[in-house]
Structures are given as C-alpha cells and as structure tokens.
Short mmCIF file of C-alpha atoms in Angstrom, two decimals:
data_model
loop_
_atom_site.label_atom_id
_atom_site.label_comp_id
_atom_site.label_asym_id
_atom_site.label_seq_id
_atom_site.Cartn_x
_atom_site.Cartn_y
_atom_site.Cartn_z
CA UNK A 1036 49.08 169.54 168.86
CA UNK A 1037 46.44 172.28 169.05
CA UNK A 1038 48.88 174.97 167.90
CA UNK A 1039 49.73 172.95 164.78
CA UNK A 1040 46.02 172.65 163.91
CA UNK A 1041 45.56 176.43 164.34
CA UNK A 1042 48.63 177.03 162.15
CA UNK A 1043 47.30 174.70 159.45
CA UNK A 1044 43.90 176.43 159.48
CA UNK A 1045 45.72 179.76 159.03
CA UNK A 1046 47.71 178.26 156.15
CA UNK A 1047 44.56 176.98 154.42
CA UNK A 1048 42.84 180.36 154.84
CA UNK A 1049 45.84 182.26 153.47
CA UNK A 1050 46.07 179.79 150.60
CA UNK A 1051 42.43 180.36 149.65
CA UNK A 1052 43.05 184.14 149.77
CA UNK A 1053 46.11 183.72 147.57
CA UNK A 1054 44.12 181.76 145.01
CA UNK A 1055 40.96 183.87 144.90
CA UNK A 1056 42.05 187.53 145.30
CA UNK A 1057 41.94 189.89 142.30
CA UNK A 1058 45.22 191.77 142.82
CA UNK A 1059 48.22 189.63 141.90
CA UNK A 1060 50.59 191.44 144.31
CA UNK A 1061 48.22 190.66 147.20
CA UNK A 1062 48.07 187.06 146.01
CA UNK A 1063 51.86 186.77 146.13
CA UNK A 1064 51.98 188.33 149.61
CA UNK A 1065 49.38 185.82 150.83
CA UNK A 1066 51.61 183.07 149.41
CA UNK A 1067 54.46 184.53 151.49
CA UNK A 1068 52.23 184.32 154.58
CA UNK A 1069 51.71 180.60 153.90
CA UNK A 1070 55.47 180.09 153.52
CA UNK A 1071 56.30 181.80 156.82
CA UNK A 1072 53.61 179.75 158.55
CA UNK A 1073 55.33 176.65 157.16
CA UNK A 1074 58.62 177.89 158.67
CA UNK A 1075 56.98 178.33 162.10
CA UNK A 1076 55.53 174.85 161.76
CA UNK A 1077 58.99 173.43 161.05
CA UNK A 1078 60.25 174.94 164.33
CA UNK A 1079 57.31 173.33 166.18
CA UNK A 1080 58.10 170.00 164.50
CA UNK A 1081 61.72 170.04 165.84
CA UNK A 1082 63.35 170.74 162.47
CA UNK A 1083 65.43 173.96 162.81
CA UNK A 1084 67.44 173.20 159.64
CA UNK A 1085 64.28 173.23 157.56
CA UNK A 1086 63.05 176.41 159.27
CA UNK A 1087 66.20 178.36 158.32
CA UNK A 1088 66.07 177.20 154.70
CA UNK A 1089 62.32 177.80 154.42
CA UNK A 1090 62.48 181.40 155.70
CA UNK A 1091 65.26 182.43 153.30
CA UNK A 1092 63.80 180.61 150.30
CA UNK A 1093 60.38 182.12 151.00
CA UNK A 1094 61.81 185.65 150.99
CA UNK A 1095 63.65 184.98 147.73
CA UNK A 1096 60.62 183.41 146.07
CA UNK A 1097 58.45 186.42 146.94
CA UNK A 1098 61.19 188.67 145.53
CA UNK A 1099 61.15 186.70 142.25
CA UNK A 1100 57.35 186.88 141.99
CA UNK A 1101 57.33 190.62 142.68
CA UNK A 1102 60.11 191.20 140.15
CA UNK A 1103 57.97 189.51 137.48
CA UNK A 1104 54.74 191.29 138.46
CA UNK A 1105 56.32 194.75 138.60
CA UNK A 1106 57.52 194.30 135.02
CA UNK A 1107 54.13 193.26 133.67
CA UNK A 1108 50.73 193.89 135.28
CA UNK A 1109 49.24 193.31 138.72
CA UNK A 1110 45.51 193.03 137.92
CA UNK A 1111 43.99 189.60 137.39
CA UNK A 1112 41.71 190.32 134.43
CA UNK A 1113 40.45 186.74 134.17
CA UNK A 1114 38.36 186.85 137.37
CA UNK A 1115 34.68 187.72 137.07
CA UNK A 1116 34.30 186.26 133.60
CA UNK A 1117 31.10 184.17 133.22
CA UNK A 1118 31.61 180.43 133.28
CA UNK A 1119 30.91 178.25 130.26
CA UNK A 1120 29.81 174.63 130.07
CA UNK A 1121 33.33 173.25 129.97
CA UNK A 1122 34.30 175.11 133.14
CA UNK A 1123 31.39 173.62 135.07
CA UNK A 1124 32.48 170.17 133.92
CA UNK A 1125 35.99 170.97 135.24
CA UNK A 1126 34.58 171.96 138.64
CA UNK A 1127 32.52 168.76 138.90
CA UNK A 1128 35.51 166.60 138.01
CA UNK A 1129 37.68 168.44 140.52
CA UNK A 1130 35.09 167.98 143.29
CA UNK A 1131 34.85 164.24 142.64
CA UNK A 1132 38.63 163.94 142.59
CA UNK A 1133 38.93 165.90 145.84
CA UNK A 1134 36.47 163.60 147.62
CA UNK A 1135 38.28 160.48 146.38
CA UNK A 1136 41.68 162.00 147.28
CA UNK A 1137 40.69 162.79 150.86
CA UNK A 1138 39.01 159.37 151.32
CA UNK A 1139 41.97 157.33 150.10
CA UNK A 1140 44.48 159.68 151.77
CA UNK A 1141 42.80 159.15 155.16
CA UNK A 1142 42.76 155.38 154.62
CA UNK A 1143 46.43 155.40 153.64
CA UNK A 1144 47.62 157.66 156.46
CA UNK A 1145 45.58 155.78 159.09
CA UNK A 1146 47.94 152.85 158.60
CA UNK A 1147 50.89 155.19 159.13
CA UNK A 1148 49.83 156.44 162.60
CA UNK A 1149 52.70 158.92 162.74
CA UNK A 1150 52.59 160.51 166.15
CA UNK A 1151 53.01 157.39 168.28
CA UNK A 1152 55.41 155.49 166.07
CA UNK A 1153 58.73 154.18 167.35
CA UNK A 1154 61.74 155.24 165.30
CA UNK A 1155 62.61 152.83 162.51
CA UNK A 1156 65.84 150.90 162.28
CA UNK A 1157 67.41 153.29 159.79
CA UNK A 1158 66.60 156.40 161.81
CA UNK A 1159 67.86 154.96 165.08
CA UNK A 1160 71.06 153.85 163.36
CA UNK A 1161 71.56 157.41 162.11
CA UNK A 1162 70.92 158.77 165.61
CA UNK A 1163 73.11 156.38 167.58
CA UNK A 1164 75.96 155.64 165.16
CA UNK A 1165 76.01 158.90 163.17
CA UNK A 1166 78.63 160.65 165.28
CA UNK A 1167 81.01 157.69 165.26
CA UNK A 1168 80.65 157.03 161.53
CA UNK A 1169 80.66 160.56 160.10
CA UNK A 1170 81.88 162.84 162.90
CA UNK A 1171 79.07 165.37 162.38
CA UNK A 1172 77.02 166.49 165.38
CA UNK A 1173 74.16 167.66 163.17
CA UNK A 1174 72.58 164.39 162.01
CA UNK A 1175 70.70 166.06 159.14
CA UNK A 1176 74.00 167.21 157.66
CA UNK A 1177 75.48 163.76 158.08
CA UNK A 1178 72.52 162.26 156.17
CA UNK A 1179 72.63 164.93 153.44
CA UNK A 1180 76.38 164.93 152.83
CA UNK A 1181 77.54 161.46 153.86
CA UNK A 1182 74.88 158.72 153.95
CA UNK A 1183 72.86 160.06 151.03
CA UNK A 1184 75.33 162.34 149.25
CA UNK A 1185 74.37 160.98 145.82
CA UNK A 1186 70.90 162.40 146.39
CA UNK A 1187 72.50 165.79 147.03
CA UNK A 1188 74.53 165.48 143.82
CA UNK A 1189 71.30 164.86 141.94
CA UNK A 1190 69.76 167.91 143.58
CA UNK A 1191 72.74 170.04 142.53
CA UNK A 1192 72.23 168.80 138.97
CA UNK A 1193 68.53 169.73 139.04
CA UNK A 1194 69.34 173.23 140.32
CA UNK A 1195 71.98 173.62 137.60
CA UNK A 1196 69.42 172.55 134.97
CA UNK A 1197 66.86 175.02 136.30
CA UNK A 1198 69.36 177.89 136.08
CA UNK A 1199 70.34 176.90 132.54
CA UNK A 1200 66.66 176.75 131.62
CA UNK A 1201 66.00 180.24 132.98
CA UNK A 1202 69.03 181.67 131.17
CA UNK A 1203 68.02 179.99 127.90
CA UNK A 1204 64.35 180.99 128.02
CA UNK A 1205 65.00 184.64 128.91
CA UNK A 1206 67.66 185.20 126.25
CA UNK A 1207 66.28 187.94 124.03
CA UNK A 1208 68.71 188.02 121.13
CA UNK A 1209 68.69 184.96 118.91
CA UNK A 1210 71.69 183.07 117.73
CA UNK A 1211 73.88 184.92 115.23
CA UNK A 1212 73.83 183.31 111.81
CA UNK B 1314 45.47 162.41 162.18
CA UNK B 1315 43.58 165.68 161.79
CA UNK B 1316 46.90 167.41 161.02
CA UNK B 1317 47.58 165.04 158.13
CA UNK B 1318 44.08 165.62 156.73
CA UNK B 1319 44.57 169.40 157.01
CA UNK B 1320 47.78 169.26 154.97
CA UNK B 1321 45.96 167.13 152.37
CA UNK B 1322 43.34 169.93 152.18
CA UNK B 1323 46.13 172.50 151.63
CA UNK B 1324 47.36 170.29 148.76
CA UNK B 1325 43.83 170.34 147.31
CA UNK B 1326 43.73 174.17 147.48
CA UNK B 1327 46.85 174.29 145.32
CA UNK B 1328 45.43 171.69 142.92
CA UNK B 1329 42.21 173.73 142.64
CA UNK B 1330 44.24 176.76 141.57
CA UNK B 1331 46.14 174.78 138.95
CA UNK B 1332 43.03 173.17 137.44
CA UNK B 1333 40.44 175.95 137.45
CA UNK B 1334 42.32 179.29 137.35
CA UNK B 1335 42.94 181.00 134.01
CA UNK B 1336 45.75 183.30 135.18
CA UNK B 1337 49.30 182.01 134.83
CA UNK B 1338 50.59 183.67 138.02
CA UNK B 1339 47.74 182.00 139.94
CA UNK B 1340 48.81 178.64 138.53
CA UNK B 1341 52.37 179.25 139.74
CA UNK B 1342 51.03 180.22 143.19
CA UNK B 1343 49.01 176.99 143.33
CA UNK B 1344 52.11 174.99 142.42
CA UNK B 1345 54.00 176.58 145.33
CA UNK B 1346 51.10 175.79 147.70
CA UNK B 1347 51.19 172.10 146.72
CA UNK B 1348 54.93 172.02 147.30
CA UNK B 1349 54.60 173.55 150.79
CA UNK B 1350 51.94 171.06 151.81
CA UNK B 1351 54.04 168.07 150.73
CA UNK B 1352 57.10 169.42 152.59
CA UNK B 1353 55.00 169.93 155.72
CA UNK B 1354 53.58 166.40 155.46
CA UNK B 1355 57.11 164.96 155.36
CA UNK B 1356 58.12 166.93 158.46
CA UNK B 1357 54.99 165.74 160.32
CA UNK B 1358 55.74 162.10 159.50
CA UNK B 1359 59.20 162.40 161.09
CA UNK B 1360 57.90 163.95 164.32
CA UNK B 1361 56.81 162.41 167.63
CA UNK B 1362 55.27 164.31 170.58
CA UNK B 1363 57.92 166.04 172.65
CA UNK B 1364 60.73 165.24 170.23
CA UNK B 1365 64.04 167.10 170.27
CA UNK B 1366 65.90 168.24 167.11
CA UNK B 1367 68.36 165.63 165.78
CA UNK B 1368 71.43 167.66 166.78
CA UNK B 1369 73.19 165.81 169.59
CA UNK B 1370 76.50 164.45 170.82
CA UNK B 1371 75.14 161.16 172.21
CA UNK B 1372 71.67 159.70 172.53
CA UNK B 1373 70.37 160.11 176.08
CA UNK B 1374 68.03 157.47 177.47
CA UNK B 1375 64.42 158.52 177.95
CA UNK B 1376 64.47 161.33 175.39
CA UNK B 1377 62.87 161.12 171.95
CA UNK B 1378 64.36 162.67 168.83
CA UNK B 1379 62.75 163.46 165.51
CA UNK B 1380 63.66 161.41 162.47
CA UNK B 1381 66.55 163.03 160.51
CA UNK B 1382 65.82 161.22 157.22
CA UNK B 1383 62.63 163.06 156.10
CA UNK B 1384 64.24 166.35 157.14
CA UNK B 1385 67.24 165.65 154.91
CA UNK B 1386 64.96 164.81 151.97
CA UNK B 1387 62.86 167.96 152.44
CA UNK B 1388 65.98 170.15 152.81
CA UNK B 1389 66.95 169.51 149.20
CA UNK B 1390 63.34 169.60 147.97
CA UNK B 1391 62.83 173.18 149.25
CA UNK B 1392 65.77 174.51 147.22
CA UNK B 1393 64.66 172.57 144.12
CA UNK B 1394 61.22 174.16 144.54
CA UNK B 1395 62.74 177.64 144.23
CA UNK B 1396 64.50 176.62 141.01
CA UNK B 1397 61.30 175.18 139.54
CA UNK B 1398 59.34 178.32 140.50
CA UNK B 1399 61.96 180.53 138.86
CA UNK B 1400 61.81 178.46 135.67
CA UNK B 1401 58.01 178.72 135.62
CA UNK B 1402 58.24 182.50 136.09
CA UNK B 1403 60.67 182.85 133.20
CA UNK B 1404 58.31 180.89 130.92
CA UNK B 1405 55.44 183.16 132.07
CA UNK B 1406 57.53 186.26 131.23
CA UNK B 1407 58.19 184.99 127.72
CA UNK B 1408 54.51 184.19 127.16
CA UNK B 1409 53.56 187.67 128.41
CA UNK B 1410 56.02 189.11 125.92
CA UNK B 1411 54.22 187.20 123.13
CA UNK B 1412 50.50 187.62 123.97
CA UNK B 1413 50.39 190.67 126.26
CA UNK B 1414 48.45 189.18 129.18
CA UNK B 1415 48.48 186.36 131.74
CA UNK B 1416 45.32 184.80 130.31
CA UNK B 1417 45.55 181.09 129.54
CA UNK B 1418 42.65 181.23 127.06
CA UNK B 1419 44.64 183.67 124.92
CA UNK B 1420 47.28 180.97 124.55
CA UNK B 1421 44.70 178.49 123.28
CA UNK B 1422 43.75 180.91 120.52
CA UNK B 1423 47.34 181.16 119.29
CA UNK B 1424 48.03 179.31 116.05
CA UNK B 1425 51.44 178.00 115.12
CA UNK C 385 67.24 198.76 137.44
CA UNK C 386 67.11 201.96 139.49
CA UNK C 387 68.27 202.25 143.09
CA UNK C 388 66.04 203.04 146.06
CA UNK C 389 65.77 205.99 148.47
CA UNK C 390 68.73 207.11 150.68
CA UNK C 391 67.08 205.58 153.78
CA UNK C 392 67.12 202.13 152.18
CA UNK C 393 70.70 202.67 150.98
CA UNK C 394 72.01 203.55 154.45
CA UNK C 395 70.24 200.59 156.07
CA UNK C 396 71.43 198.23 153.34
CA UNK C 397 75.01 199.47 153.75
CA UNK C 398 74.89 198.63 157.47
CA UNK C 399 72.97 195.33 157.27
CA UNK C 400 74.28 193.79 154.06
CA UNK C 401 77.75 192.91 155.32
CA UNK C 402 76.33 191.32 158.45
CA UNK C 403 73.98 189.15 156.38
CA UNK C 404 76.92 188.02 154.24
CA UNK C 405 79.03 187.12 157.31
CA UNK C 406 76.07 185.31 158.89
CA UNK C 407 75.69 183.24 155.73
CA UNK C 408 79.39 182.31 155.83
CA UNK C 409 79.01 181.29 159.51
CA UNK C 410 76.00 179.10 158.69
CA UNK C 411 77.96 177.39 155.90
CA UNK C 412 81.12 176.79 157.97
CA UNK C 413 79.32 175.51 161.09
CA UNK C 414 76.83 173.37 159.15
CA UNK C 415 78.09 170.13 160.69
CA UNK C 416 77.73 171.43 164.28
CA UNK C 417 74.58 173.55 164.33
CA UNK C 418 71.39 173.92 162.27
CA UNK C 419 72.13 175.07 158.76
CA UNK C 420 74.56 173.90 156.14
CA UNK C 421 75.35 174.59 152.54
CA UNK C 422 71.79 175.06 151.32
CA UNK C 423 70.71 177.50 154.08
CA UNK C 424 73.99 179.42 154.12
CA UNK C 425 74.17 179.74 150.35
CA UNK C 426 70.63 181.08 150.24
CA UNK C 427 71.45 183.62 152.99
CA UNK C 428 74.58 184.81 151.10
CA UNK C 429 72.50 185.20 147.94
CA UNK C 430 69.89 187.16 149.92
CA UNK C 431 72.58 189.59 151.13
CA UNK C 432 73.90 190.12 147.60
CA UNK C 433 70.35 190.60 146.25
CA UNK C 434 69.68 193.19 148.98
CA UNK C 435 72.74 195.18 147.88
CA UNK C 436 71.73 195.01 144.21
CA UNK C 437 68.14 196.06 144.92
CA UNK C 438 69.12 198.96 147.18
CA UNK C 439 71.88 200.52 145.10
CA UNK C 440 70.64 199.72 141.61
CA UNK C 441 72.61 198.33 138.69
CA UNK C 442 73.50 199.34 135.16
CA UNK C 443 73.25 197.07 132.13
CA UNK C 444 77.00 196.44 132.02
CA UNK C 445 77.06 195.52 135.72
CA UNK C 446 74.23 193.05 135.12
CA UNK C 447 76.12 191.47 132.25
CA UNK C 448 79.32 191.03 134.26
CA UNK C 449 77.36 189.72 137.29
CA UNK C 450 75.64 187.16 135.09
CA UNK C 451 78.95 185.91 133.70
CA UNK C 452 80.74 185.77 137.07
CA UNK C 453 77.87 184.03 138.85
CA UNK C 454 77.79 181.38 136.11
CA UNK C 455 81.52 180.82 136.66
CA UNK C 456 81.04 180.53 140.43
CA UNK C 457 78.18 178.07 140.03
CA UNK C 458 80.22 175.80 137.79
CA UNK C 459 83.11 176.04 140.27
CA UNK C 460 80.89 174.95 143.17
CA UNK C 461 79.49 171.99 141.26
CA UNK C 462 82.94 170.88 140.12
CA UNK C 463 84.31 171.17 143.68
CA UNK C 464 81.52 168.93 144.98
CA UNK C 465 82.21 166.39 142.25
CA UNK C 466 85.95 166.60 142.98
CA UNK C 467 85.34 165.71 146.65
CA UNK C 468 83.26 162.74 145.51
CA UNK C 469 85.97 161.56 143.08
CA UNK C 470 88.63 162.01 145.79
CA UNK C 471 86.63 159.59 147.92
CA UNK C 472 86.50 157.16 144.99
CA UNK C 473 90.27 157.22 144.36
CA UNK C 474 91.52 157.45 147.95
CA UNK C 475 88.89 155.62 149.98
CA UNK C 476 87.44 153.19 147.47
CA UNK C 477 83.81 154.39 147.31
CA UNK C 478 82.14 157.28 145.54
CA UNK C 479 81.33 159.96 148.19
CA UNK C 480 83.11 158.13 151.01
CA UNK C 481 83.86 160.39 153.97
CA UNK C 482 87.64 160.71 154.23
CA UNK C 483 89.09 160.79 157.76
CA UNK C 484 85.74 161.04 159.62
CA UNK C 485 87.42 160.67 163.03
CA UNK C 486 90.01 163.44 162.48
CA UNK C 487 89.70 166.14 165.14
CA UNK C 488 87.39 166.18 168.14
CA UNK C 489 83.66 165.91 167.49
CA UNK C 490 81.85 169.14 168.28
CA UNK C 491 84.78 171.32 167.21
CA UNK C 492 85.13 173.14 163.88
CA UNK C 493 87.88 170.82 162.63
CA UNK C 494 86.02 167.51 162.55
CA UNK C 495 83.75 165.36 160.39
CA UNK C 496 86.27 164.77 157.61
CA UNK C 497 85.12 166.02 154.20
CA UNK C 498 81.64 167.18 155.27
CA UNK C 499 82.68 170.86 155.84
CA UNK C 500 84.33 170.98 152.39
CA UNK C 501 81.17 169.58 150.78
CA UNK C 502 79.21 172.23 152.69
CA UNK C 503 81.42 174.99 151.28
CA UNK C 504 81.05 173.66 147.72
CA UNK C 505 77.25 173.40 148.04
CA UNK C 506 77.12 176.90 149.57
CA UNK C 507 79.03 178.46 146.65
CA UNK C 508 76.83 176.62 144.16
CA UNK C 509 73.47 177.55 145.71
CA UNK C 510 74.44 181.20 146.23
CA UNK C 511 75.63 181.61 142.64
CA UNK C 512 72.58 179.81 141.23
CA UNK C 513 70.05 181.98 143.07
CA UNK C 514 72.00 185.16 142.26
CA UNK C 515 72.17 184.37 138.53
CA UNK C 516 68.42 183.62 138.42
CA UNK C 517 67.73 186.97 140.11
CA UNK C 518 70.07 188.90 137.82
CA UNK C 519 68.32 187.56 134.74
CA UNK C 520 64.75 187.94 136.08
CA UNK C 521 65.24 191.52 137.30
CA UNK C 522 67.56 192.91 134.63
CA UNK C 523 66.75 196.10 132.73
CA UNK C 524 66.87 194.42 129.34
CA UNK C 525 63.58 192.60 129.86
CA UNK C 526 61.06 195.34 130.63
CA UNK C 527 57.74 194.70 128.88
CA UNK C 528 55.42 197.29 130.43
CA UNK C 529 55.54 200.79 129.00
#
C-alpha cells in the first residue's frame, strides 16, 4: 500500500502546481501528470480496463486544453492581484468547509473499511456466474453491456448531448432569417 | 484508510480551484481534478490486497478478485468527463470571444 | 490549421495506421481482454486526431469531417439502440443478451450480442471525440491576432 500513498502524494503535489502556477500551458501539463498518475494507480488497483481508457482520455483532454489555449492566451493575468474583503471571506468559508468535509468523510469511510472487506453478494454473483450467463470472459464488459446496459445507453445519451452542446455553442454564424 | 483520506484531499484541491480562482481555465482544471479523485476513490473501494483483475474463465479457490461493479461504473464516467470538459472549454472560448480575457470578474461587470 | 514539420509527418505516417488497427483490435476483443468499446473508440479517435494534427487541414476538409463524423455518431447510437430493441422483440426484455452460449467461451465468436454492442459503442465514441476536436481546433474560430 506504500506505493499507492506515494502516488497519491505525487498527485496532490501536481494538482497544487496545476492550480497555482502562472502559465496556463504549464498548468494543463501538470493536470496531465495527475491523469497519468491516476492511470498508474488503476493498474496497481487491478483495473486494466480503466487504465487503458484513462491514458487515452487523458491524452485527448490535454490536446483539447492546448487547442483552446493556443488560440487565446497562455498567461494567467488574474494571479498576483491584491485580495479584497470578499475574497478573504471566501477563503475562510472554504477552510471551514474543508475541515468539516474531511471530518465527516473520515467518519463515513471508517464504516466502509474497504481493504479487508469480503466481496458482496452482487459482485460474487458477477464473478462466479458471469461466464455462464453472458459468455464474456471480461467481467467488466459483461457488467457494462449486459447486466447494466441501460446505464451504458444513458451514458451514450449524455455523450451525444455534450457533442450537440459543443457544436451549438461554437457555431459562429447565426440562423438565417 | 490513509489512501481514502488522501483522495479526499485531492478532491479538496480541485474544489479550492473552483471556489477561489478567477481564471476560467483554472476552474476547468479544478473540475477535472475533482473528477479524477472521485474515479480513484471508486477504484479503491473495489480493491482488496493482492486482488487479481476480474478477467477470468472460472473462479479459482484461494484467489481474490477485485470487484467489477465499481470499475464498470467508472469506465463510463471517465468518457462522460471528457465530454463535460469539452463542453466547458467551448463555453470558455465563446466567453473569451466576447470579453477578451479569461477573467471571471470581467464577466460580472457585463450588463445585459 | 497548418501541418507540422516533415519529421512529424513521416512518423505520423508510420504510426497512425498502427494506432487505428490497435483500436479496432481493442474494440473487437473487448469481451475477452481488457478494453472494449469505450477504450477502443477513444484510441481510434486518437489515431485520426494524430493524422489531422500532423498533416493539417483546410476549411473545406474540416466542414466535411464535421458532417461525416456527425453521421457516424448517429449511426453508432442507432445501432446500439437497434441491438436493444432486437432483444426486446426476440428475447422478451430490453437489452437481453441473445444467444449468450453460442460459440466457445474465450474465443472471438462468443458472448452473444456483446461484441456487436462493443462495435456500436466504439463507432459512437470515436465519432463523438473526433467531432468535438474538429470543432474546437478548426481554423474558423481563431481569436488571437
């Protein structure tokens, strides 16, 4: 488990760099570092399906960010501006929320006790009966496309909506009257 | 336990960017960070020490496998995250076209 | 959008086809090995995006790519829905897996309608990501002088 903790510390450090650095291109590259660390973590957590998807999607997401930044500007001009009273209030509220979030998150996850848990009924049914019921060796595929295929249909709808939204927002010429 | 707390802290880093930063690209970066931390938390919940990937012909006695259900949920959530990020970037491009910078305070000064 | 240097073009010419074939392999063997429609579709889209970035595109090419990727995305979604409706009319349930025990498990021909669903999802994801990229990176929307 030590390697996962080291990986998570690296992810948090790269995330702080991505949030605080002045150059937006460097910020996006630090975000890519976090994404690749997530992919390595998926391999450590015995999830090769997720690792493949995460690597490719991370590359594409960095490409999208860079395509936007190259068209506009890559200097964050809002850093270094003096803070006003309202900003300090925002920081205080965020600090209080962070403390409460960590406290209740620890209390909630302590009841979960993930690393020593026996597999639940549903998961062991998928593992033992999945091949006989669906014929797929890869149990993740059998869950995605057979047991919970309606969820996948909803996902396809969300992706379709996102593409339509992008096409509609970036249309330059208005409707002909 | 410490791993779960660390991914909660990664979530808080993303939330900090969304709440306090005044640059729109930084807000999008924070959104992506939150999404990664939640995906990672799901994968941790489905894992046990020494588990094998859930790709098998038959379950062998004495071996542990990771839970396929959270992996299937995260698999779709990763691709949705790319779509949501692309939609946010297109909105940012249109706002840049209108006000000429990524500053969120410029947007508050806009009227009508 | 302009193309890149000759070094990038030569490397892209060699690598791009292999990336495309690897994506097709990931889609087709999704029920036997790690991968599936989502991963394979994203890899296919990455190969196409590599070719577009390396060789550059003109405005008319971008327009035709936008139209054709929209058509492919609708085709993928309709194929997935058609498989679901086939399950409803033949098997009795929406999204039922038809003939799950056909073929030997572990071979390519097995798992009933799961490979066909994988192909439909792969087409849909690849076309969706490609159309987002074409719009975000097209020459019509350059703001910086």
